[in-house]
Structures are given as C-alpha cells and as structure tokens.
Amino acid sequence: MNKVIGTGVNRKDGRAKVMGTATYAAEHQIPGLVHGYLITATIANGQIKSINTTAVEKAPGVINVFTHKNAPKVFTPSNDFRTSKIYEARLPLSDDKVYYAGQIIGLVVADTFERARDAAHLVKVEYATQKPIVDAKAATFKESPAQMGEELKFEKGDFAAGVASATAKIEASYKTATELNAPMEPHATIAHWQDSDSLTVYEPSQWVLGTQRTYAELFGLPSERVRIVTPFLGGAFGSKAFPWPHGILCAAAARQLGRPLKVVLSRRQMTANTGHRSETEQTIRLGATADGSLTAIEHEVKSYTSPVDVFTEPCTGITPVMYTAPNLRLKQELAVLNIGTPTFMRAPGENPGMWALESAMDELAWALKIDPVELRLKNETKEHQRKGQPFSAKHFADCLRVGAEQFGWKDRPKQPRSLTRDGKLIGWGMAAATFPGLRGAATVKIRLLPDGTAHLLTAGNDMGTGAYTVVAGTAAEALGLSVEKIRVDMGDSLLPDGGIAGGSMMTASLVPAVMSACQQVLKTADAKTAQEAFVTLRQSKRAAIEATASSAPGAEGQKWAFQSWGAHFCEVSVDEEIGRLRVTRWVSVMDIGRVINAKTAASQVRGGVIMGIGHALMEECQFDPNIGYPVVYDLATYHFPAHADIPRIQVAFVGEPDLNFNPAGVRGVGEIGITGVSAAIANAIYHATGKRIRDLPITPDKLL
Ligand code: MOS
C-alpha cells in the first residue's frame, strides 16, 4: 500500500499556478461583460449634499451611474455567522451618509474598465463635512460585546489578591498598528444574471456555500438560484469570507442592467474598503512568586471598529489558554473610528494577543532571572481556564524542548548586549505560539471512473494553503492510488458543502470527510481497493461508481478543549548606528496533531512566520488625521517582507494525532505560524540591545 499521508506531496495546483492557467475571479471570461468602477468618498465623516453625475453620464462608453439617489435594490440579509454574513451591516448606497474615507458612494458602468475609471473621476460631490475621528487617542471606549458566541471578558479568583501575594510584578502596555490583509489577488466580483432570478458570482470567497446563502438573501432568491464560483483564491487571510459592499453593489447593478458586470478594486480602494486588522493597545499585568509560578494575569485590550459594523480584535482569547494562574482577569474594550470596518486577519486576536502576553512573559523571565523556556514550562496549563475543560493531545512542552534543542538555546549568553558579530549586536529570543483547533461539517463526493482515476468533489476551497494537495493525498492513500490519479474540483457552490476556508479549519473539516467518502465508495463498489473497483467498473460498463460522505463535529467539544501549540526561536542582528535589524535565524516547532502533508504544513508555518516578521517590523497603515484616508495606497507604500528580509526558516512538528478531535487526528495549521513571531523578535532585540520595544512595527527609528 502506498503511504502518502505525512509525506511531502507536491502541490496539486502548483503547475496551474506557475503556468498561469489557474483562473482567479476577475479573469473569468463572460461574453457581453461590462465594467464597473467605484466612486468613493473623499471625506471621512458627513453627508452628501449633492452628487452631480452629468459629466460622468456623458463620458464615452458610460452605460449607467448608480448613486444613493438611484441605488439598485437589495434586501437586508440576516447577517449572522451561522447562516449568511456580510462584512458591513450597512448596505452600499443605502443613504447619503459618509462614515469613512473611501466609502463607496457610487458605481460607474461602462463598456471598458478604462472608460469606467475615467468617467468616475468626473463626478462632482458636495459634502457637509464633520471632523472625523481617526485618531485612537480621541476615541471613546465601551466594553466589547460577545463575538461569534464567545465572551471576551472573564474573571476567576481575585486579581488584586493574586498581585498582592506576588514577589515579582510586571505591568506594561503593548501596541500594534493597523494592518491590511493585502492579498496578492485583488478583491473583484463578476456578477452574471441568467434572467433576473438566477445569479452566478465569480468572487474570491473563502466560504462559497455561506456566500451563496448571503447573495440569495440579498436578492430575495432561494439558494439554488445562486452559484458562487471560486476555484482559486490568491490569498485572503480572512478578508474574503463574506461579501463586501462592492460585491453586493456589483450584483445589484448587474441585475438592474441585465448585463454581466465586473468590478475590480484598485489597491487604493482595497486599503479603505476590504477590511484590516485594527490597531490594539494591550495592558498586561503579571504577578509571580520568586520561583516563577504565576499568581495573577490581567489582560486588558483596546481595539477599534467602524461606525457601520461591530468587530472586536479578540486578543483575550489566548490568555486563559496559555498559562495557569489562580487569578485571571480579561477585559476587551472597543471604540468607533471613522475608518472602514476591521475584520479577520490571520490569527485574529491570537496574533496581537500573543505579542503582548509573550512579551510580558519575557519581561517577567528577565525580572526573575529565570530562563524564558523554563518559565513557560513551569506555568503551562492542562486546561482551558475559561471553558474549564482539559486540552486534548497537548504537546506544548515538546515544542519548547525540541525548539530549544534545535536552536542551541542552552548556549545563550545570559546578559543583554553580550553577543556581537561583525560589529553588530546579536540577540536570541523565543516565544510560544497557539491557535484553537476548529473544524466544521464537510461533505465530499468521490467518483471512480473507468479510466482508472478518481474524482474528488467538494465546495470547500483552497485559498493558497494547500487544500487541493491535502485532499488529493488523503484520497490517494485511502484508495491505494497515486496522487496523480486523483482529480480534485473545489470551490464551486454546486459541489457538496465543504465548509469554510477560515479559522484554520479546512484540513480538519475535509480530511475526515475524504476518508469516509473513500471507504464508502469502495463499499459501494464491493471492492477492497480502487484497482479492484476499476475492474468491476469496466466489466459492468458503468460510467462511474460514486459515493458521498459527510463528517462533522459531535459532542467531543463538551469534554475536551482543542488547541494547537508551538514555539519560535530566533536570532536577530542589530546595527545600532543605522537602526538596521536583520532576522538571521529561525526555528519553529509546532504541535498540530497529525500532519497530513509535511511540505504544505511546513510551508504554512513559514508563511505565518514571514507574515509575523512583517507584523513585527514593517506593516502599518496610518490614517491622514485631516481627511481620514489611509496614507498607504499600494503594495509599495504598505511595507511587508520580501525574500531578502527572510532567513531560512526551519520547521519541525511534534505531537500525536488528536483523535479526540476527529477520526483523522488532524488540527489546522494555517494561522498558528504567525502567532508569537513578533514577541520572539522583540525578545531577541532586548537580548541584543537591552532595549525593550513595546510598540509595533519595530521600524529603524526605534532601534537607533
Ligand atoms: Mo482566517 S483570519 O479565519 O481566514
């Protein structure tokens, strides 16, 4: 039997992507397609007094112009995570109000993209302008509501008493900047109506079945009348799970015009209109006895939402998970700014949350003169302290020990500023990583064909993470076929519901369903192997033997808490004269349950670390205090790492299959890699320079 699971199968979609034959949303060719270009607000707070589109309408090639005065009709969807969801509760063009700079206030439709764009700039808008609030310091905070069914506040024990009994106390505030998801593939929608009651949408969607339900509700249709097509996504990071206003407006305008319509956002528009990670300010208070046992942990978080929806960057989610303390207090506050709506971005909450907690743990380790690895081992928690449940298959300690071993941590000089190389200061740092083990219901169909191939079909999709390869490898092993003999179709709402490509869920959702469908198809064929089934198939002259199977979470979540774990170890070099920092060495060790594909899993960790290096050192979106617009406007002004910024990243996996979680024992790996990265770097900078930096990104000015 060929062993595929756990090996490093090459990307199933690799060739298509390298050859340019993978079709992204904006690339679908539809006859008769017309082009829309968004008109966006140039103020951040106020009202449209008048909008004159006369010149726009007269411009060459223009077919129609939509504003709030002639907004195409849409219905209000339920906007609930369980059924249908839109990113911004306010529907596009619903009134004359402007809540943030860059908000959509119109759509020009023309025969070509260039003519639509040209015409859009001829609009004349008069505003009644109010001073926007884009500065965090001017904001008013309220307690954050529960999000996706989870409370963000929590208290156990008596925090004040816990601090009073402590020998060592740490209190510090840590900041993170506003970050943009900035996927390579721009946001784009093609809406194609067949008559006025049947809609096909080509849109990068991490959740085609959810998006199908949402568009159906928006247009008062049964779900079967809407098809979402997303075979490939060019990155998403949380910004492509639900429809944004531009997609809704595109579909509504296309229906009214009776023409297929495409709307592609510019990078400039994406900075304001397609989500971001809110900046945060987090205060951590730790108390510990002289031997390093934590007596109290407090985590207070401030983040920001838009005037038109509520989204909290849920940083306190990690705090009851990481370290045990008899006294624990968590608090999240939210304020409204005149900026677009923030949203999920790779490890939402976990990434900035771990920045603060793992920096504070390092500060405590220095204060107590305890090795930071030892401090973490000492305070590891066996249970999820908010849920009161034990963790299943937890191997955090192995991550720390193996990481320390592979990095050579024990040789670390114990004092800051004690290591130099080529005239530069060298520092070593470490931090933990974590992300919850999540999974959803998924259905997969397998068809065995007379030509000796198997066809795997599911609506679940691959946002660049490796899902095509993971499901193909799983099916290959289960059927006893080579990976080349497995054909995979994903990302179309006509296919069986495969769940959401988000929350690092796709592998844990799909793999058990793939295994089950493979067993089922062999049973249907009354064969032990696919080869045997192919013989039966040919003899019977049947076109195919097929089976569909589902897998879903059961009651295990009532007994166990599921969580993935990791540890990062890194080296930095700092040239204090010019403030230049290089990350020179990296080791990450992860416990993600069973590893299905060693290559794509390691690649996800590397991608997470690279994005974490961006979070730590570069990524930042400022808003102009006068006009409220993001001052970054493309992938050159919004800095993130390029190849030259990244060292070799060594990745190892430890642990065991988490069989309480699902029959495949697999937890996801898409997001955990980024968590803890920025803290590991800041901790290494402290070791190198003796300077504690608590404000991200760590740009050269902070190192001088
Ligand atoms: Mo992820 S932030 O759930 O795409």
XYZ file of C-alpha atoms and ligand atoms in Angstrom:
708
model
C 0.000 0.000 0.000
C 1.379 3.415 -0.874
C 1.975 5.681 2.084
C 1.048 9.240 1.211
C -0.265 10.849 4.400
C 2.520 12.559 6.308
C 4.842 12.776 3.302
C 5.583 15.932 1.328
C 3.395 15.573 -1.755
C 3.948 18.394 -4.255
C 1.227 20.954 -4.806
C -1.638 19.622 -6.875
C -2.359 23.170 -8.105
C 1.312 24.093 -8.483
C 1.570 23.630 -12.228
C -1.644 25.557 -12.964
C -0.441 28.454 -10.848
C 3.038 28.545 -12.348
C 1.655 28.270 -15.896
C -0.991 30.940 -15.327
C -3.901 28.615 -16.067
C -5.420 28.891 -12.579
C -8.366 31.222 -13.093
C -8.926 33.909 -10.468
C -12.203 35.790 -10.023
C -11.532 38.759 -12.308
C -10.123 36.516 -15.053
C -13.290 34.608 -15.910
C -14.306 35.397 -19.485
C -18.016 36.188 -19.862
C -19.410 37.329 -23.241
C -21.015 40.775 -23.150
C -19.332 41.711 -19.891
C -19.388 45.389 -18.876
C -17.166 47.068 -16.322
C -17.898 48.931 -13.112
C -15.669 51.388 -11.318
C -16.377 52.550 -7.780
C -16.853 56.181 -6.836
C -15.584 56.617 -3.301
C -15.952 59.336 -0.678
C -13.173 61.874 -0.244
C -14.306 62.817 3.264
C -14.404 60.556 6.311
C -17.461 61.843 8.141
C -20.514 63.737 6.957
C -23.233 63.817 4.376
C -23.516 64.112 0.618
C -25.254 67.450 -0.057
C -25.275 66.927 -3.804
C -23.791 64.495 -6.279
C -23.657 65.633 -9.879
C -23.141 62.823 -12.397
C -23.980 64.737 -15.593
C -20.402 64.718 -16.884
C -19.992 61.069 -15.910
C -23.069 60.035 -17.866
C -21.855 61.936 -20.966
C -18.392 60.393 -20.886
C -17.542 57.932 -23.687
C -18.691 54.371 -23.159
C -20.700 55.014 -19.999
C -23.773 52.823 -19.664
C -25.100 53.831 -16.268
C -24.197 55.522 -12.998
C -25.538 54.420 -9.624
C -25.562 56.601 -6.504
C -27.684 56.656 -3.345
C -30.326 58.529 -5.395
C -30.920 55.552 -7.700
C -29.437 52.690 -5.694
C -30.263 49.251 -7.133
C -32.464 47.200 -4.859
C -31.170 44.709 -2.313
C -32.771 43.055 0.724
C -31.284 43.103 4.201
C -29.646 39.721 4.932
C -29.735 38.066 8.355
C -26.033 38.912 8.784
C -25.341 36.085 11.188
C -22.255 33.873 11.164
C -24.351 30.700 11.197
C -26.396 31.492 8.101
C -25.427 34.396 5.926
C -22.970 37.150 6.664
C -21.853 40.419 5.147
C -18.754 42.287 6.281
C -20.519 45.632 6.669
C -24.022 45.749 8.098
C -24.756 48.991 6.221
C -25.759 48.142 2.653
C -23.994 50.059 -0.150
C -25.581 53.352 -1.287
C -28.333 52.979 1.324
C -28.364 56.732 2.143
C -26.405 59.986 1.787
C -24.234 59.435 4.878
C -20.461 59.072 4.787
C -18.833 57.192 7.667
C -15.261 56.738 6.438
C -12.964 57.957 3.685
C -13.078 55.674 0.697
C -16.641 54.537 1.412
C -18.467 53.594 -1.781
C -20.796 56.411 -2.857
C -21.370 55.379 -6.450
C -20.671 52.972 -9.295
C -19.995 53.870 -12.922
C -20.693 51.185 -15.507
C -19.030 51.442 -18.918
C -18.035 49.263 -21.850
C -14.397 49.107 -20.783
C -12.598 49.300 -17.449
C -10.561 52.318 -18.555
C -13.635 54.282 -19.639
C -15.459 53.479 -16.398
C -12.429 54.605 -14.389
C -12.017 57.802 -16.403
C -15.684 58.675 -16.065
C -15.714 58.015 -12.315
C -13.305 60.925 -11.846
C -15.760 63.361 -13.488
C -18.243 63.146 -10.627
C -18.887 66.337 -8.617
C -19.787 65.820 -4.995
C -20.603 68.437 -2.370
C -20.363 67.301 1.209
C -21.462 68.629 4.574
C -18.298 67.649 6.392
C -17.825 66.877 10.041
C -14.477 66.345 11.678
C -13.688 62.628 11.509
C -12.306 60.699 14.448
C -9.430 58.626 13.095
C -7.019 59.157 15.960
C -7.192 56.407 18.582
C -6.410 58.914 21.318
C -9.660 60.783 20.628
C -11.862 57.686 20.759
C -14.422 56.735 23.416
C -14.385 53.128 24.620
C -17.153 50.754 25.619
C -16.976 47.142 26.690
C -16.844 44.790 23.677
C -19.897 42.608 23.110
C -19.538 38.824 22.789
C -18.325 37.860 19.306
C -19.278 34.717 17.351
C -20.883 33.379 20.513
C -17.759 33.876 22.633
C -17.498 36.175 25.637
C -14.315 38.225 25.581
C -14.322 39.170 29.259
C -13.571 36.689 32.013
C -12.611 36.705 35.635
C -11.621 33.984 38.051
C -10.161 34.301 41.549
C -9.204 37.678 42.946
C -6.727 39.545 40.762
C -5.774 42.141 43.410
C -5.079 39.427 45.985
C -3.043 37.495 43.406
C -0.867 40.522 42.730
C -0.510 41.260 46.437
C 0.912 37.780 47.039
C 3.462 38.136 44.194
C 7.204 38.712 44.550
C 7.680 39.910 41.007
C 5.263 42.155 39.167
C 5.173 43.178 35.539
C 2.868 45.855 34.197
C 3.304 47.052 30.643
C 1.337 48.231 27.633
C 1.964 46.901 24.147
C 0.773 48.404 20.901
C 0.139 47.047 17.443
C -0.530 49.051 14.283
C -3.452 48.882 11.860
C -2.594 46.206 9.306
C -4.016 45.410 5.888
C -4.775 41.857 4.728
C -3.244 42.838 1.371
C -3.722 39.576 -0.562
C -1.918 39.311 -3.916
C -5.204 38.762 -5.729
C -7.205 41.972 -5.586
C -10.822 41.915 -4.485
C -13.087 41.561 -7.508
C -16.583 40.397 -8.395
C -18.183 39.328 -11.648
C -21.967 39.060 -11.389
C -23.755 37.242 -14.195
C -27.552 37.011 -14.097
C -29.364 34.434 -16.197
C -32.748 36.173 -16.471
C -33.345 38.182 -13.319
C -33.801 35.265 -10.954
C -30.659 33.218 -11.345
C -27.233 34.567 -10.427
C -23.668 33.341 -10.903
C -20.998 35.170 -8.921
C -17.271 34.870 -9.602
C -15.736 36.223 -6.450
C -12.796 35.220 -4.273
C -14.716 33.580 -1.430
C -13.301 31.570 1.455
C -16.799 30.199 2.028
C -18.746 29.542 -1.155
C -21.831 27.995 0.495
C -22.116 30.820 3.019
C -21.636 33.391 0.278
C -24.274 31.603 -1.812
C -26.814 31.911 1.038
C -25.860 35.539 1.583
C -26.302 36.599 -2.049
C -29.552 34.618 -2.138
C -30.868 36.594 0.838
C -29.616 39.886 -0.616
C -31.685 39.319 -3.762
C -34.667 37.511 -2.288
C -33.865 34.229 -4.058
C -33.728 30.592 -2.994
C -30.093 29.488 -2.543
C -30.303 27.089 -5.509
C -30.697 30.111 -7.779
C -27.279 31.443 -6.809
C -23.962 29.893 -7.776
C -20.607 31.006 -6.380
C -17.506 30.042 -8.370
C -14.104 30.269 -6.648
C -11.731 27.587 -7.893
C -8.706 29.612 -6.744
C -8.014 32.425 -4.323
C -4.851 34.484 -4.446
C -4.650 34.880 -0.705
C -7.340 36.156 1.614
C -6.187 35.957 5.245
C -9.768 36.456 6.452
C -10.748 39.298 4.113
C -12.625 37.113 1.599
C -15.054 35.102 3.702
C -18.212 37.169 3.117
C -19.471 39.688 0.558
C -18.181 43.253 0.856
C -20.234 46.252 -0.295
C -18.559 46.307 -3.740
C -19.699 42.733 -4.460
C -23.241 43.439 -3.332
C -23.381 46.577 -5.447
C -21.919 44.766 -8.468
C -24.563 42.025 -8.316
C -27.391 44.515 -7.729
C -26.314 46.745 -10.620
C -25.850 43.766 -12.941
C -29.411 42.624 -12.213
C -30.851 46.028 -12.987
C -28.801 46.405 -16.180
C -29.371 42.858 -17.363
C -25.680 42.631 -18.250
C -22.812 40.662 -16.757
C -20.782 43.153 -14.741
C -17.265 43.107 -13.336
C -15.985 45.301 -10.516
C -12.287 45.128 -9.655
C -10.898 47.183 -6.790
C -7.703 49.163 -7.065
C -5.094 48.681 -4.348
C -6.014 52.170 -3.177
C -9.652 51.175 -2.797
C -8.685 47.952 -1.042
C -6.922 49.889 1.718
C -10.219 51.510 2.745
C -12.897 49.051 1.701
C -11.924 45.441 2.269
C -11.029 45.137 5.921
C -7.947 45.407 8.040
C -6.658 44.326 11.437
C -7.431 47.018 13.981
C -4.626 48.599 15.894
C -4.566 47.499 19.520
C -3.307 48.712 22.846
C -2.961 45.954 25.395
C -2.029 46.151 29.043
C -0.682 43.025 30.685
C -0.202 42.688 34.436
C 1.574 39.624 35.761
C 2.325 38.569 39.312
C 4.650 35.664 40.162
C 6.397 34.098 43.120
C 10.218 34.000 43.250
C 10.290 30.530 41.657
C 8.322 31.822 38.651
C 4.836 30.491 39.443
C 2.237 32.915 38.155
C -0.177 34.167 40.814
C -2.146 36.579 38.647
C -2.634 37.534 34.990
C -4.586 40.502 33.708
C -5.059 41.298 30.020
C -6.856 44.490 29.007
C -7.353 45.241 25.325
C -8.490 48.237 23.348
C -9.335 47.922 19.658
C -11.391 49.858 17.102
C -14.348 49.292 14.829
C -16.112 51.323 12.130
C -19.361 53.282 12.516
C -21.154 50.765 10.266
C -20.429 47.417 11.931
C -19.003 45.864 15.090
C -15.791 43.864 15.045
C -13.509 43.357 18.037
C -9.917 42.163 17.586
C -10.358 39.335 20.120
C -6.936 39.366 21.803
C -8.064 37.910 25.146
C -8.921 34.562 23.546
C -5.387 33.260 24.114
C -4.961 34.328 27.724
C -6.892 31.534 29.532
C -5.244 29.017 27.206
C -1.547 29.709 27.685
C -0.565 29.829 31.364
C -2.257 28.766 34.551
C -2.881 31.327 37.250
C -5.339 31.170 40.158
C -6.323 34.759 39.489
C -7.128 35.777 35.955
C -8.887 38.843 34.600
C -9.670 39.643 30.942
C -11.256 42.759 29.542
C -11.850 43.999 25.991
C -12.970 47.464 25.003
C -13.990 48.819 21.643
C -14.218 52.336 20.210
C -15.646 53.618 16.941
C -13.389 55.437 14.467
C -14.243 56.913 11.060
C -12.432 54.180 9.165
C -13.646 51.159 7.202
C -14.752 48.027 9.016
C -11.967 45.889 10.507
C -12.171 42.147 10.143
C -10.469 38.790 10.491
C -6.804 38.746 9.573
C -4.667 35.618 10.008
C -4.935 34.648 13.690
C -7.365 37.456 14.553
C -6.863 38.163 18.246
C -4.304 35.399 18.707
C -1.567 37.224 16.811
C -1.685 40.599 18.627
C -2.708 38.854 21.863
C 0.392 36.657 21.815
C 2.540 39.694 21.014
C 1.517 41.248 24.331
C 1.444 38.145 26.535
C 4.662 36.629 25.201
C 6.499 39.958 25.511
C 5.322 40.273 29.128
C 6.406 36.700 29.908
C 9.882 37.569 28.615
C 9.973 40.663 30.808
C 8.994 38.503 33.781
C 11.695 35.942 32.966
C 14.356 38.684 32.975
C 12.951 40.156 36.220
C 13.124 36.762 37.949
C 16.374 35.667 36.220
C 14.629 32.517 35.012
C 15.122 31.009 31.561
C 12.066 32.055 29.473
C 11.652 28.452 28.276
C 11.607 27.248 31.889
C 9.124 29.961 32.865
C 6.725 28.734 30.215
C 7.179 25.058 31.075
C 6.513 25.872 34.709
C 3.240 27.667 34.046
C 1.775 25.519 31.290
C -1.946 24.910 31.846
C -3.531 21.494 31.440
C -6.977 23.000 30.992
C -8.667 25.812 29.120
C -9.291 28.106 32.058
C -12.385 29.798 30.663
C -14.039 26.625 29.387
C -12.892 24.525 32.362
C -12.006 21.645 30.015
C -8.784 19.633 29.667
C -6.773 20.025 26.457
C -6.734 17.022 24.165
C -3.378 15.786 22.805
C -1.356 18.729 24.104
C 2.409 18.720 23.441
C 3.394 22.314 24.099
C 6.279 21.228 26.325
C 7.746 19.175 23.457
C 7.562 22.235 21.189
C 9.598 24.203 23.733
C 12.147 21.460 24.391
C 12.664 20.412 20.775
C 12.840 24.039 19.654
C 15.420 24.881 22.325
C 17.449 21.838 21.344
C 17.376 22.527 17.596
C 18.228 26.192 18.095
C 21.018 25.600 20.607
C 19.253 27.724 23.217
C 21.260 26.420 26.160
C 24.389 28.145 24.849
C 22.696 31.522 25.094
C 24.842 34.178 26.788
C 22.738 35.284 29.736
C 23.234 39.052 29.535
C 21.853 41.594 27.044
C 24.471 43.162 24.757
C 26.844 40.256 25.349
C 26.874 38.805 21.841
C 28.349 40.543 18.791
C 29.229 39.552 15.232
C 30.812 41.681 12.505
C 30.368 44.774 14.635
C 26.659 44.162 15.131
C 24.741 43.215 18.252
C 23.255 39.729 18.167
C 20.241 38.638 20.206
C 18.311 35.431 20.730
C 14.635 35.377 21.543
C 11.812 32.926 21.864
C 8.050 32.938 22.254
C 5.179 30.481 22.255
C 2.558 30.032 19.518
C -1.032 28.876 19.784
C -4.272 28.629 17.834
C -7.541 26.828 18.613
C -8.351 23.522 16.938
C -11.512 24.252 14.955
C -13.491 22.185 12.497
C -16.841 22.291 10.739
C -19.180 19.953 8.926
C -17.967 18.932 5.472
C -19.234 16.762 2.647
C -17.133 15.177 -0.087
C -18.057 13.178 -3.162
C -15.707 10.585 -4.690
C -16.237 9.165 -8.161
C -14.249 6.240 -9.526
C -14.010 6.435 -13.308
C -13.352 3.679 -15.884
C -10.055 5.315 -16.948
C -8.569 4.387 -13.596
C -8.791 7.798 -11.988
C -10.736 9.058 -9.005
C -12.539 12.373 -8.968
C -12.916 14.229 -5.657
C -15.532 16.974 -5.451
C -16.223 19.470 -2.691
C -17.228 23.119 -2.442
C -14.606 23.660 0.246
C -11.703 25.564 -1.243
C -8.036 26.342 -1.196
C -7.016 29.945 -0.535
C -3.431 29.101 -1.337
C -2.912 26.990 1.759
C -2.599 23.579 0.106
C -6.110 22.128 0.478
C -6.108 20.668 -3.070
C -2.950 18.773 -2.228
C -4.107 17.699 1.223
C -7.383 16.189 -0.001
C -5.700 14.563 -3.015
C -3.059 12.951 -0.790
C -5.649 11.722 1.667
C -7.758 10.174 -1.110
C -4.683 8.643 -2.764
C -3.765 6.789 0.394
C -7.321 5.753 1.221
C -7.904 4.393 -2.295
C -4.427 2.987 -2.867
C -3.825 5.199 -5.909
C -1.019 7.556 -6.817
C -1.729 11.251 -6.225
C -1.632 11.877 -9.994
C -4.684 9.643 -10.390
C -6.784 11.883 -8.130
C -8.545 14.760 -9.847
C -9.872 17.427 -7.479
C -12.583 20.006 -8.073
C -13.088 22.568 -5.324
C -14.626 25.964 -4.705
C -17.970 25.866 -6.505
C -21.280 26.054 -4.668
C -22.724 23.384 -6.996
C -20.416 20.883 -5.271
C -21.090 19.282 -1.862
C -20.740 21.716 1.071
C -17.132 21.635 2.239
C -17.343 24.362 4.882
C -15.268 27.476 5.317
C -11.606 28.042 4.478
C -11.094 30.048 7.643
C -10.215 29.579 11.280
C -7.527 27.110 10.096
C -10.398 24.654 9.685
C -10.263 23.335 6.161
C -7.936 20.368 6.720
C -9.653 19.228 9.926
C -13.079 19.604 8.292
C -12.289 17.955 4.955
C -9.849 15.143 5.698
C -12.254 13.043 7.811
C -14.928 13.510 5.127
C -12.492 12.468 2.372
C -11.520 9.339 4.316
C -15.135 8.482 4.887
C -16.132 9.045 1.239
C -13.253 6.837 0.068
C -14.327 3.997 2.368
C -17.894 4.453 1.208
C -17.059 4.311 -2.491
C -15.089 1.078 -2.057
C -18.015 -0.361 -0.121
C -20.397 0.694 -2.884
C -18.100 -0.995 -5.423
C -17.834 -4.030 -3.156
C -14.071 -3.806 -3.603
C -11.090 -3.721 -1.258
C -9.064 -1.359 -3.405
C -9.745 1.134 -6.138
C -7.893 -1.116 -8.617
C -10.385 -3.880 -7.881
C -13.257 -1.412 -8.268
C -11.918 -0.265 -11.650
C -12.083 -3.871 -12.921
C -15.707 -4.151 -11.788
C -16.442 -0.789 -13.349
C -15.072 -1.772 -16.747
C -16.815 -5.125 -16.741
C -20.150 -3.571 -15.786
C -19.729 -0.745 -18.347
C -20.900 1.735 -15.738
C -19.844 5.362 -16.211
C -18.755 5.746 -12.619
C -19.079 4.415 -9.118
C -19.631 7.194 -6.667
C -20.238 7.875 -3.001
C -20.803 10.956 -0.885
C -19.937 11.183 2.789
C -20.002 13.812 5.487
C -18.120 14.354 8.676
C -18.996 16.802 11.416
C -18.044 17.637 14.989
C -20.012 15.694 17.605
C -20.175 16.017 21.380
C -16.373 15.883 21.869
C -16.243 19.643 22.377
C -18.256 19.271 25.579
C -15.471 17.212 27.108
C -12.265 18.485 25.537
C -10.645 21.753 24.578
C -8.769 21.503 21.273
C -5.767 23.708 20.683
C -2.573 23.719 18.635
C 0.764 24.739 20.102
C 4.150 25.915 19.057
C 7.402 27.625 19.917
C 9.532 30.034 17.918
C 13.258 30.622 18.457
C 15.049 33.344 16.542
C 18.241 35.318 16.176
C 18.450 38.971 15.170
C 21.367 41.217 14.365
C 21.095 44.920 15.116
C 23.251 47.680 13.708
C 22.502 50.450 16.206
C 24.299 53.111 14.193
C 21.793 52.973 11.348
C 18.930 51.217 13.145
C 19.106 48.235 10.824
C 17.718 44.933 12.000
C 18.053 41.585 10.279
C 16.323 38.371 11.303
C 19.176 35.925 10.779
C 17.961 32.560 12.053
C 14.589 30.940 12.767
C 13.353 27.667 14.265
C 9.644 26.890 14.704
C 8.316 23.712 16.287
C 4.598 23.013 16.064
C 2.151 20.550 17.568
C -0.790 20.437 15.149
C -1.943 16.881 15.742
C -1.383 14.595 12.756
C 0.457 16.159 9.830
C -1.235 15.255 6.542
C 1.304 16.831 4.177
C 4.722 17.642 5.617
C 5.542 20.034 2.790
C 2.402 22.177 2.681
C 2.164 22.176 6.503
C 5.738 23.453 6.860
C 5.001 25.951 4.101
C 2.026 27.274 6.077
C 4.206 27.707 9.161
C 6.852 29.507 7.081
C 4.202 31.765 5.544
C 2.931 32.539 9.026
C 6.412 33.358 10.294
C 7.061 35.621 7.294
C 3.772 37.438 7.874
C 4.714 37.672 11.565
C 8.032 39.275 10.617
C 6.017 41.822 8.630
C 3.767 42.403 11.641
C 6.811 42.849 13.866
C 8.950 45.070 11.671
C 7.051 46.668 8.798
C 3.278 46.515 8.445
C 1.472 49.698 9.366
C -1.441 51.637 7.918
C -1.711 55.200 9.195
C -4.707 57.426 8.543
C -4.411 61.045 7.478
C -5.724 62.957 10.534
C -7.433 65.594 8.369
C -9.113 63.604 5.610
C -9.129 60.201 7.299
C -7.781 58.334 4.262
C -5.185 55.563 4.675
C -1.818 57.106 3.777
C -0.670 53.839 2.191
C -2.135 53.131 -1.209
C -0.433 50.139 -2.804
C 1.949 47.234 -2.209
C 4.946 49.577 -2.379
C 3.796 52.043 0.285
C 2.432 49.285 2.527
C 5.625 47.551 3.583
C 5.838 43.823 4.110
C 8.698 41.351 3.834
C 10.377 40.436 0.574
C 12.725 37.479 0.100
C 15.785 39.425 1.216
C 14.185 40.100 4.610
C 13.694 36.430 5.442
C 16.231 33.895 6.701
C 15.933 30.136 6.236
C 13.030 29.074 8.438
C 13.490 25.654 9.990
C 10.180 23.959 10.813
C 9.610 20.773 12.814
C 6.463 19.050 14.033
C 5.947 17.197 17.299
C 2.931 15.673 18.988
C 0.478 12.915 18.146
C -2.764 12.562 16.189
C -5.542 14.330 18.116
C -8.068 11.522 17.804
C -10.489 13.077 20.286
C -10.828 15.926 17.806
C -11.645 13.952 14.666
C -11.040 10.464 13.240
C -8.037 11.717 11.244
C -6.433 13.285 14.332
C -5.616 16.439 12.395
C -5.745 20.067 13.551
C -5.231 23.014 11.212
C -2.000 24.903 10.592
C -2.948 27.987 8.561
C -2.761 30.553 11.312
C -0.654 29.311 14.214
C 2.639 30.149 12.471
C 2.156 33.908 12.778
C 1.345 33.848 16.497
C 4.222 34.691 18.829
C 6.545 35.750 15.999
C 6.579 39.469 16.843
C 7.202 38.737 20.539
C 10.077 36.368 19.710
C 11.675 39.164 17.653
C 11.166 41.876 20.302
C 12.532 39.477 22.921
C 15.596 38.865 20.743
C 16.021 42.633 20.291
C 16.021 43.043 24.063
C 18.698 40.363 24.340
C 20.737 42.054 21.614
C 20.402 45.662 22.757
C 18.957 45.810 26.277
C 16.108 47.864 24.835
C 12.516 46.710 25.387
C 10.304 47.768 22.492
C 6.566 47.579 23.124
C 5.248 49.347 20.054
C 4.899 47.623 16.658
C 6.117 47.793 13.997
C 9.743 47.972 15.150
C 10.963 50.383 12.482
C 14.606 51.581 12.348
C 13.875 54.796 14.291
C 13.008 52.709 17.348
C 16.376 50.928 17.225
C 18.669 53.961 16.949
Mo -8.827 33.295 8.700
S -8.420 35.106 9.607
O -10.058 32.627 9.621
O -9.108 33.494 7.063
